[in-house]
C-alpha cells in the first residue's frame, strides 16, 4: 500500500476576503518531494501555502496535510509545518538571539537548536545581540529562516525563499531545501526565480486563477551536484 | 501552560523595556492627566479630594487602553500573529502571558500614580489592605478584558479608535467597584469596602476566564 501523501487536496477552496483565492485545487505531494509552485501574481501561490499551513480555512473540498483534516482541525497541523512568508515573523525590538530563543522555545525546540540554526544560516555571532530592527533585509531573512529551521518541520512551506538574499544566501537556501528533502521532509515552495527554483524542484506545479493548470513531474530537480555540494 | 505564559510575559516585558513606550509615553500621559485634573478642580480643593479615587481609576483606564494597544500592536507587525498561531503555544497561554505582562506594567504605573495623587491631591493614603486588594483585583480585571479586546483590535481597521469604544464600557463595573472600594480605603466614604473588592474579584475571574476561552477563536482569521 502506497504511503499517504503529505499534502492531499481535492477540489480545495479557500477564501481570502470572500474571494476564492483557491478555487478547487487538486494536488498530492509525497514525503520527501520538493515541489515548486509557480504562477502569475494573484494565481493563489501564497494562499496555497497558507492553507497548507492551517492558517486559512478550507471552505469546500477535501484537504489533508500530514494526516490532519484542514477543514476540521487546521490548528493541529500548525506546529508540524514551517512557513517562511513575505513577512519575517520577527519582533523588531528584540535581538536576533532573543527572537530565535523565543520562537524555538515556543515551538518546543531548545535554545541549542536555535543557535545551531543561526550557525546553519550563516548568521555571524556579532549580529546575535543586535535588534532585528537594525539588520538588513537579507540578514532578517536569514534569521527568519533560522527560526523556521530550528522547529525541524515535517513540511516546509516557503514563499519566495530567495527574495532579499545575496547569491551566497540563495545557494544556502537551495542547499537547505535539498538537505531537508534528503532527510525526509517535504518542501512546497513558490518562487519567481524560475531558473534557480527549477533546478531544486522535483515537480513543478503551475497555478492560474486558483486552480492547478499543470503538474510537471520529473522536473529539472534532483540536482545531484547541488546535493553533493551540501 | 504556566511555562508558556511566562515565556510570553517575559517577551512582552522585554519588548516594553526595549521600546520604552510605557516609560516614555504612557507614564507621562497619566501624570499629565493627574496634573490637569488638579488644575481643573483646584479652586475647590474639596471636590478634588472627594473625587480622588474616581479620578485615579479614570486615569488608570485611559492609560490601560494605551498599554493594551502597545501590547498588541507588536503582535500585528511583520506577520508575528501568524507565527504565534503556527507556534506550539496554546492560545490560552498566549492570552495569560499577555495579561500578566499588562498587569505588571499597570501595577508599576499605578504605584507611581498613587504617589502623584497623594502629593497633588493632598490625599493621605491609608486603608492599605483594602487599597492593595482593590488595586490588584481591578488591575487583573482591566488586563483580562483589555487582552481580550486587544486581539480583536488586531483584526479591525481603525483599531486605535475602536479599542477604547469597545473596552471602556466593559470596564465600567470595574471603575465603579474600584472607585467605591478606594473611597472607603481613603476614608472618603463610610461603609464596608470589601464587598466592592469582592465584586472586582468576580469581574476579574469572569473576564480572565472568558478571555482564556475566547482567545483561540479571536486569534483566527475573522
Short mmCIF file of C-alpha atoms in Angstrom, two decimals:
data_model
loop_
_atom_site.label_atom_id
_atom_site.label_comp_id
_atom_site.label_asym_id
_atom_site.label_seq_id
_atom_site.Cartn_x
_atom_site.Cartn_y
_atom_site.Cartn_z
CA UNK A 1 0.00 0.00 0.00
CA UNK A 2 1.40 3.39 -1.03
CA UNK A 3 2.12 5.80 1.83
CA UNK A 4 -0.43 8.55 2.31
CA UNK A 5 0.60 11.83 0.66
CA UNK A 6 1.84 14.60 2.92
CA UNK A 7 -0.39 17.07 1.12
CA UNK A 8 -3.69 15.88 -0.33
CA UNK A 9 -6.05 18.44 -1.83
CA UNK A 10 -9.16 17.63 -3.84
CA UNK A 11 -11.31 20.47 -5.06
CA UNK A 12 -9.96 22.57 -2.17
CA UNK A 13 -11.46 26.03 -1.92
CA UNK A 14 -10.05 28.76 0.34
CA UNK A 15 -11.42 32.27 0.59
CA UNK A 16 -9.46 35.46 1.11
CA UNK A 17 -11.81 38.33 1.93
CA UNK A 18 -14.66 36.27 0.44
CA UNK A 19 -12.74 35.83 -2.83
CA UNK A 20 -11.95 32.21 -3.77
CA UNK A 21 -8.17 32.56 -3.99
CA UNK A 22 -8.07 28.76 -4.19
CA UNK A 23 -10.95 27.76 -6.42
CA UNK A 24 -10.80 23.95 -6.40
CA UNK A 25 -7.19 22.82 -6.18
CA UNK A 26 -6.26 19.18 -6.78
CA UNK A 27 -2.77 18.33 -5.56
CA UNK A 28 -0.91 15.43 -3.98
CA UNK A 29 2.60 15.79 -2.61
CA UNK A 30 4.51 12.82 -1.25
CA UNK A 31 7.07 12.66 1.54
CA UNK A 32 10.49 13.96 0.56
CA UNK A 33 9.25 15.72 -2.56
CA UNK A 34 10.33 19.24 -3.46
CA UNK A 35 7.53 20.94 -5.36
CA UNK A 36 7.83 24.33 -6.98
CA UNK A 37 4.57 26.23 -7.21
CA UNK A 38 4.67 28.86 -9.88
CA UNK A 39 2.17 31.21 -11.38
CA UNK A 40 1.46 34.83 -12.06
CA UNK A 41 0.77 37.30 -9.29
CA UNK A 42 -2.60 36.50 -7.75
CA UNK A 43 -2.60 32.92 -9.04
CA UNK A 44 -3.04 31.61 -5.49
CA UNK A 45 0.52 30.55 -4.58
CA UNK A 46 0.66 32.29 -1.22
CA UNK A 47 -2.89 31.21 -0.42
CA UNK A 48 -1.99 27.60 -1.19
CA UNK A 49 0.99 27.74 1.19
CA UNK A 50 -1.00 29.45 3.95
CA UNK A 51 -3.81 26.95 3.54
CA UNK A 52 -1.39 24.03 3.84
CA UNK A 53 -0.03 25.68 7.00
CA UNK A 54 -3.52 25.63 8.50
CA UNK A 55 -3.73 29.41 8.58
CA UNK A 56 -6.62 29.74 6.14
CA UNK A 57 -9.81 27.71 6.46
CA UNK A 58 -10.77 25.31 3.69
CA UNK A 59 -14.38 26.09 2.89
CA UNK A 60 -15.04 23.31 0.36
CA UNK A 61 -13.39 20.17 -0.94
CA UNK A 62 -11.02 17.77 0.79
CA UNK A 63 -7.75 18.96 2.31
CA UNK A 64 -5.41 16.81 4.38
CA UNK A 65 -1.90 17.80 5.39
CA UNK A 66 0.31 15.40 7.37
CA UNK A 67 -2.82 13.37 8.02
CA UNK A 68 -4.69 16.31 9.53
CA UNK A 69 -8.05 17.27 8.05
CA UNK A 70 -7.69 21.01 7.42
CA UNK A 71 -11.42 21.51 7.11
CA UNK A 72 -11.97 20.25 10.67
CA UNK A 73 -8.83 20.85 12.74
CA UNK A 74 -6.44 23.17 10.87
CA UNK A 75 -4.68 24.19 14.08
CA UNK A 76 -3.48 20.62 14.63
CA UNK A 77 -1.09 20.79 11.69
CA UNK A 78 0.50 24.14 12.50
CA UNK A 79 3.23 23.06 14.86
CA UNK A 80 4.37 20.41 12.37
CA UNK A 81 4.91 22.77 9.44
CA UNK A 82 7.36 25.60 8.88
CA UNK A 83 6.24 28.63 6.93
CA UNK A 84 8.59 31.22 5.50
CA UNK A 85 6.42 34.05 4.26
CA UNK A 86 6.84 37.53 2.90
CA UNK A 87 6.88 38.76 6.50
CA UNK A 88 9.82 37.90 8.74
CA UNK A 89 7.74 36.74 11.75
CA UNK A 90 10.27 38.52 13.98
CA UNK A 91 9.94 41.11 16.75
CA UNK A 92 11.84 44.15 15.54
CA UNK A 93 12.80 45.36 19.03
CA UNK A 94 14.17 42.02 20.21
CA UNK A 95 17.69 40.91 19.37
CA UNK A 96 18.44 38.09 16.97
CA UNK A 97 19.22 35.74 19.88
CA UNK A 98 16.08 36.71 21.76
CA UNK A 99 13.89 36.16 18.71
CA UNK A 100 15.35 32.78 17.88
CA UNK A 101 15.27 31.72 21.55
CA UNK A 102 11.63 32.78 21.92
CA UNK A 103 10.40 31.06 18.77
CA UNK A 104 12.47 27.94 19.44
CA UNK A 105 11.06 27.60 22.95
CA UNK A 106 7.55 28.40 21.72
CA UNK A 107 7.72 25.51 19.27
CA UNK A 108 9.23 23.06 21.72
CA UNK A 109 12.77 23.28 20.35
CA UNK A 110 15.77 24.04 22.52
CA UNK A 111 17.96 27.12 22.66
CA UNK A 112 20.72 24.94 21.24
CA UNK A 113 18.51 24.17 18.22
CA UNK A 114 18.09 27.90 17.72
CA UNK A 115 21.81 28.61 17.95
CA UNK A 116 22.60 25.75 15.58
CA UNK A 117 20.05 27.08 13.09
CA UNK A 118 21.63 30.54 13.22
CA UNK A 119 25.02 29.00 12.51
CA UNK A 120 23.50 26.93 9.72
CA UNK A 121 22.06 30.04 8.11
CA UNK A 122 25.41 31.78 8.36
CA UNK A 123 24.27 34.50 10.75
CA UNK A 124 27.53 35.72 12.31
CA UNK A 125 27.69 35.83 16.11
CA UNK A 126 28.42 39.56 16.05
CA UNK A 127 24.80 40.05 14.93
CA UNK A 128 23.25 37.89 17.63
CA UNK A 129 22.94 40.75 20.12
CA UNK A 130 21.66 43.33 17.65
CA UNK A 131 18.00 44.26 17.48
CA UNK A 132 16.33 42.81 14.40
CA UNK A 133 15.27 46.36 13.54
CA UNK A 134 18.88 47.23 12.76
CA UNK A 135 19.54 44.31 10.40
CA UNK A 136 19.49 44.45 6.63
CA UNK A 137 16.68 42.78 4.70
CA UNK A 138 18.87 39.83 3.79
CA UNK A 139 20.05 39.36 7.37
CA UNK A 140 16.46 39.43 8.63
CA UNK A 141 15.56 36.85 6.03
CA UNK A 142 18.31 34.54 7.26
CA UNK A 143 17.21 34.94 10.88
CA UNK A 144 13.62 34.28 9.87
CA UNK A 145 14.73 31.14 8.05
CA UNK A 146 16.72 30.09 11.13
CA UNK A 147 13.63 30.31 13.36
CA UNK A 148 11.87 28.02 10.92
CA UNK A 149 14.75 25.54 10.63
CA UNK A 150 15.04 25.32 14.42
CA UNK A 151 11.49 23.92 14.54
CA UNK A 152 12.53 20.92 12.39
CA UNK A 153 9.25 20.97 10.48
CA UNK A 154 7.98 17.97 8.58
CA UNK A 155 6.59 20.17 5.81
CA UNK A 156 8.46 23.26 4.64
CA UNK A 157 6.28 25.94 3.06
CA UNK A 158 8.46 28.60 1.51
CA UNK A 159 7.06 31.72 -0.12
CA UNK A 160 9.71 33.34 -2.28
CA UNK A 161 12.58 31.95 -0.20
CA UNK A 162 15.24 33.56 -2.38
CA UNK A 163 13.83 37.07 -2.11
CA UNK A 164 16.12 39.59 -0.46
CA UNK A 165 19.10 37.25 -0.30
CA UNK A 166 22.50 37.61 -1.92
CA UNK A 167 23.95 34.90 -4.18
CA UNK A 168 25.53 33.09 -1.25
CA UNK A 169 22.27 33.20 0.67
CA UNK A 170 20.34 31.83 -2.29
CA UNK A 171 22.77 28.94 -2.61
CA UNK A 172 22.36 28.34 1.09
CA UNK A 173 18.58 28.18 0.74
CA UNK A 174 18.85 25.73 -2.16
CA UNK A 175 21.18 23.56 -0.11
CA UNK A 176 18.84 23.63 2.89
CA UNK A 177 15.91 22.63 0.72
CA UNK A 178 17.83 19.72 -0.77
CA UNK A 179 19.04 18.69 2.67
CA UNK A 180 15.52 18.84 4.12
CA UNK A 181 14.16 16.67 1.31
CA UNK A 182 17.05 14.28 1.77
CA UNK A 183 16.17 13.85 5.41
CA UNK A 184 12.53 13.04 4.58
CA UNK A 185 10.88 16.44 4.94
CA UNK A 186 8.60 17.69 2.20
CA UNK A 187 9.07 21.08 0.60
CA UNK A 188 6.45 23.15 -1.18
CA UNK A 189 7.76 26.47 -2.36
CA UNK A 190 6.72 29.39 -4.51
CA UNK A 191 9.27 31.37 -6.42
CA UNK A 192 9.53 33.74 -9.32
CA UNK A 193 13.20 32.86 -9.73
CA UNK A 194 12.39 30.02 -12.04
CA UNK A 195 15.88 29.16 -13.27
CA UNK A 196 17.15 28.60 -9.77
CA UNK A 197 13.93 27.10 -8.41
CA UNK A 198 13.53 24.60 -11.24
CA UNK A 199 16.97 23.19 -10.52
CA UNK A 200 15.95 22.37 -6.97
CA UNK A 201 12.40 21.14 -7.59
CA UNK A 202 11.35 17.59 -8.29
CA UNK A 203 7.99 18.74 -9.61
CA UNK A 204 6.63 21.97 -10.96
CA UNK A 205 3.01 22.83 -10.35
CA UNK A 206 1.56 25.83 -12.14
CA UNK A 207 -1.36 27.67 -10.63
CA UNK A 208 -3.66 30.01 -12.52
CA UNK A 209 -6.85 31.54 -11.22
CA UNK A 210 -6.74 29.50 -8.05
CA UNK A 211 -6.59 26.08 -9.74
CA UNK A 212 -3.76 23.78 -10.84
CA UNK A 213 -3.13 24.41 -14.50
CA UNK A 214 -0.29 21.94 -14.99
CA UNK A 215 1.71 19.45 -12.95
CA UNK A 216 5.10 18.54 -14.42
CA UNK A 217 6.67 15.57 -12.73
CA UNK A 218 10.37 14.75 -13.07
CA UNK A 219 11.25 18.38 -13.50
CA UNK A 220 14.81 19.52 -13.62
CA UNK A 221 15.32 18.94 -9.89
CA UNK A 222 17.09 16.18 -8.03
CA UNK A 223 20.21 18.13 -8.79
CA UNK A 224 22.81 15.62 -7.69
CA UNK A 225 25.57 18.15 -7.87
CA UNK A 226 23.72 20.54 -5.65
CA UNK A 227 23.02 17.90 -3.06
CA UNK A 228 26.54 16.50 -3.03
CA UNK A 229 27.92 20.01 -2.61
CA UNK A 230 25.98 20.19 0.57
CA UNK B 1 0.63 26.32 30.25
CA UNK B 2 2.28 28.34 33.03
CA UNK B 3 5.70 27.92 31.43
CA UNK B 4 4.38 29.13 28.07
CA UNK B 5 2.52 32.04 29.67
CA UNK B 6 5.73 33.03 31.47
CA UNK B 7 7.58 32.84 28.14
CA UNK B 8 5.09 35.23 26.53
CA UNK B 9 5.01 37.56 29.53
CA UNK B 10 8.79 37.84 29.72
CA UNK B 11 8.93 38.50 25.97
CA UNK B 12 6.30 41.25 26.28
CA UNK B 13 8.07 42.88 29.22
CA UNK B 14 11.37 42.74 27.38
CA UNK B 15 9.74 44.35 24.34
CA UNK B 16 8.28 47.05 26.55
CA UNK B 17 11.65 47.68 28.19
CA UNK B 18 13.29 48.00 24.77
CA UNK B 19 10.59 50.20 23.29
CA UNK B 20 10.19 52.38 26.41
CA UNK B 21 6.64 53.21 25.33
CA UNK B 22 5.32 52.79 28.86
CA UNK B 23 8.02 54.89 30.45
CA UNK B 24 8.29 57.43 27.67
CA UNK B 25 4.65 57.89 26.70
CA UNK B 26 2.08 56.17 28.91
CA UNK B 27 3.51 57.30 32.26
CA UNK B 28 3.92 60.96 31.19
CA UNK B 29 0.38 60.88 29.77
CA UNK B 30 -1.02 59.53 33.06
CA UNK B 31 0.91 62.04 35.14
CA UNK B 32 -0.29 64.82 32.86
CA UNK B 33 -3.88 63.72 33.47
CA UNK B 34 -3.29 63.84 37.23
CA UNK B 35 -1.92 67.35 36.83
CA UNK B 36 -4.72 68.57 34.55
CA UNK B 37 -7.41 67.29 36.90
CA UNK B 38 -5.64 69.14 39.69
CA UNK B 39 -5.66 72.34 37.62
CA UNK B 40 -9.31 71.90 36.67
CA UNK B 41 -10.62 71.18 40.17
CA UNK B 42 -8.10 73.01 42.35
CA UNK B 43 -10.34 76.05 43.02
CA UNK B 44 -12.48 73.70 45.05
CA UNK B 45 -9.95 71.51 46.83
CA UNK B 46 -12.72 69.55 48.50
CA UNK B 47 -14.07 68.27 45.17
CA UNK B 48 -10.59 67.15 44.13
CA UNK B 49 -10.10 65.25 47.37
CA UNK B 50 -13.56 63.70 47.33
CA UNK B 51 -13.09 62.57 43.72
CA UNK B 52 -9.54 61.26 44.19
CA UNK B 53 -10.45 57.59 43.86
CA UNK B 54 -12.63 58.08 40.77
CA UNK B 55 -10.10 60.32 39.06
CA UNK B 56 -7.31 57.86 39.82
CA UNK B 57 -9.18 54.97 38.25
CA UNK B 58 -10.30 57.02 35.24
CA UNK B 59 -6.66 57.84 34.56
CA UNK B 60 -5.70 54.18 35.01
CA UNK B 61 -8.35 53.17 32.47
CA UNK B 62 -7.12 55.70 29.91
CA UNK B 63 -3.53 54.55 30.43
CA UNK B 64 -4.62 50.91 30.24
CA UNK B 65 -6.03 51.49 26.76
CA UNK B 66 -2.60 52.69 25.64
CA UNK B 67 -0.81 49.78 27.34
CA UNK B 68 -3.15 47.26 25.70
CA UNK B 69 -2.76 48.90 22.30
CA UNK B 70 1.02 48.72 22.60
CA UNK B 71 0.89 45.12 23.82
CA UNK B 72 -0.98 44.00 20.72
CA UNK B 73 0.46 46.34 18.11
CA UNK B 74 3.77 44.44 18.37
CA UNK B 75 1.89 41.23 17.53
CA UNK B 76 0.46 42.82 14.41
CA UNK B 77 3.87 43.69 12.97
CA UNK B 78 5.61 41.64 10.31
CA UNK B 79 3.40 38.56 10.47
CA UNK B 80 4.06 37.84 14.14
CA UNK B 81 0.43 36.92 14.80
CA UNK B 82 0.68 34.18 12.16
CA UNK B 83 3.90 32.99 13.77
CA UNK B 84 2.14 32.78 17.12
CA UNK B 85 -0.62 30.73 15.51
CA UNK B 86 1.98 28.44 13.95
CA UNK B 87 3.93 28.03 17.16
CA UNK B 88 3.16 25.33 19.64
CA UNK B 89 1.84 27.86 22.14
CA UNK B 90 -1.72 27.29 23.29
CA UNK B 91 -3.79 30.44 22.67
CA UNK B 92 -4.81 30.45 26.34
CA UNK B 93 -1.13 30.56 27.30
CA UNK B 94 -0.53 33.48 24.98
CA UNK B 95 -3.53 35.23 26.50
CA UNK B 96 -2.46 34.62 30.10
CA UNK B 97 1.07 35.73 29.29
CA UNK B 98 -0.18 38.96 27.80
CA UNK B 99 -2.50 39.53 30.78
CA UNK B 100 0.43 39.00 33.16
CA UNK B 101 2.63 41.47 31.29
CA UNK B 102 -0.14 44.09 31.22
CA UNK B 103 -0.76 43.59 34.95
CA UNK B 104 2.93 44.15 35.75
CA UNK B 105 3.03 47.33 33.66
CA UNK B 106 -0.20 48.69 35.13
CA UNK B 107 0.85 47.94 38.72
CA UNK B 108 4.09 49.85 38.21
CA UNK B 109 2.14 52.72 36.70
CA UNK B 110 -0.44 52.71 39.50
CA UNK B 111 2.28 52.79 42.18
CA UNK B 112 3.71 55.97 40.67
CA UNK B 113 0.25 57.44 40.13
CA UNK B 114 -0.65 56.85 43.79
CA UNK B 115 2.37 58.87 44.82
CA UNK B 116 1.42 61.65 42.40
CA UNK B 117 -2.17 61.65 43.62
CA UNK B 118 -1.06 61.75 47.26
CA UNK B 119 1.12 64.77 46.57
CA UNK B 120 -1.01 66.77 44.14
CA UNK B 121 -4.44 65.99 45.56
CA UNK B 122 -3.28 66.32 49.16
CA UNK B 123 -4.54 62.82 49.88
CA UNK B 124 -3.32 60.65 52.72
CA UNK B 125 -3.00 57.06 51.63
CA UNK B 126 -4.46 54.68 54.20
CA UNK B 127 -6.54 51.56 54.44
CA UNK B 128 -3.60 49.78 52.86
CA UNK B 129 -5.09 46.27 52.92
CA UNK B 130 -8.24 47.29 51.09
CA UNK B 131 -6.30 49.63 48.82
CA UNK B 132 -3.87 46.90 47.83
CA UNK B 133 -6.63 44.35 47.29
CA UNK B 134 -8.59 46.80 45.17
CA UNK B 135 -5.59 47.69 43.06
CA UNK B 136 -4.67 44.05 42.43
CA UNK B 137 -8.18 42.85 41.57
CA UNK B 138 -9.15 45.87 39.49
CA UNK B 139 -5.87 45.67 37.57
CA UNK B 140 -6.42 41.99 36.85
CA UNK B 141 -9.92 42.73 35.56
CA UNK B 142 -8.68 45.57 33.38
CA UNK B 143 -5.87 43.45 31.95
CA UNK B 144 -8.19 40.48 31.40
CA UNK B 145 -10.72 42.48 29.42
CA UNK B 146 -8.01 44.52 27.71
CA UNK B 147 -6.16 41.48 26.38
CA UNK B 148 -9.39 40.03 25.01
CA UNK B 149 -10.28 43.17 23.12
CA UNK B 150 -6.67 43.81 22.19
CA UNK B 151 -6.58 40.78 19.93
CA UNK B 152 -9.94 41.76 18.43
CA UNK B 153 -8.40 45.13 17.60
CA UNK B 154 -5.70 43.42 15.55
CA UNK B 155 -8.34 42.32 13.08
CA UNK B 156 -10.17 45.62 12.83
CA UNK B 157 -9.44 48.68 10.79
CA UNK B 158 -9.10 51.77 12.94
CA UNK B 159 -8.27 49.67 16.00
CA UNK B 160 -6.69 52.65 17.77
CA UNK B 161 -10.01 54.46 17.97
CA UNK B 162 -12.21 51.39 18.27
CA UNK B 163 -10.40 49.85 21.23
CA UNK B 164 -11.47 52.48 23.79
CA UNK B 165 -15.03 52.35 22.42
CA UNK B 166 -15.13 48.59 22.94
CA UNK B 167 -13.15 48.38 26.14
CA UNK B 168 -14.26 51.27 28.33
CA UNK B 169 -17.97 50.31 28.53
CA UNK B 170 -16.96 46.79 29.52
CA UNK B 171 -14.79 48.20 32.28
CA UNK B 172 -17.50 50.42 33.74
CA UNK B 173 -18.25 47.89 36.54
CA UNK B 174 -14.54 47.79 37.40
CA UNK B 175 -14.44 51.57 37.52
CA UNK B 176 -17.45 51.69 39.83
CA UNK B 177 -16.22 48.93 42.16
CA UNK B 178 -12.66 50.23 42.32
CA UNK B 179 -13.82 53.80 42.95
CA UNK B 180 -16.19 52.75 45.75
CA UNK B 181 -13.61 50.50 47.40
CA UNK B 182 -10.99 53.22 47.01
CA UNK B 183 -13.31 55.78 48.62
CA UNK B 184 -13.71 53.53 51.65
CA UNK B 185 -9.98 52.79 51.85
CA UNK B 186 -9.12 56.50 51.70
CA UNK B 187 -11.76 57.37 54.30
CA UNK B 188 -13.89 59.37 51.85
CA UNK B 189 -16.86 57.12 52.35
CA UNK B 190 -18.24 55.14 55.25
CA UNK B 191 -19.36 51.56 54.97
CA UNK B 192 -17.73 48.30 54.08
CA UNK B 193 -15.24 48.33 51.22
CA UNK B 194 -14.54 44.64 50.90
CA UNK B 195 -17.83 43.78 49.18
CA UNK B 196 -16.75 46.13 46.38
CA UNK B 197 -13.37 44.41 46.29
CA UNK B 198 -15.15 41.06 46.12
CA UNK B 199 -17.16 42.35 43.17
CA UNK B 200 -13.91 43.31 41.48
CA UNK B 201 -12.65 39.80 42.13
CA UNK B 202 -15.71 38.29 40.48
CA UNK B 203 -15.32 40.51 37.42
CA UNK B 204 -11.61 39.68 37.22
CA UNK B 205 -12.32 35.94 37.30
CA UNK B 206 -15.09 36.28 34.70
CA UNK B 207 -13.03 38.47 32.34
CA UNK B 208 -9.90 36.32 32.56
CA UNK B 209 -11.83 33.04 32.22
CA UNK B 210 -13.79 34.30 29.21
CA UNK B 211 -10.65 35.72 27.67
CA UNK B 212 -8.76 32.44 28.02
CA UNK B 213 -11.64 30.62 26.32
CA UNK B 214 -12.31 33.19 23.60
CA UNK B 215 -8.69 33.92 22.69
CA UNK B 216 -8.38 30.91 20.38
CA UNK B 217 -11.27 31.84 18.05
CA UNK B 218 -10.32 35.51 18.28
CA UNK B 219 -6.78 34.77 17.09
CA UNK B 220 -8.12 33.11 13.98
CA UNK B 221 -8.99 34.95 10.79
CA UNK B 222 -12.40 36.50 11.21
#
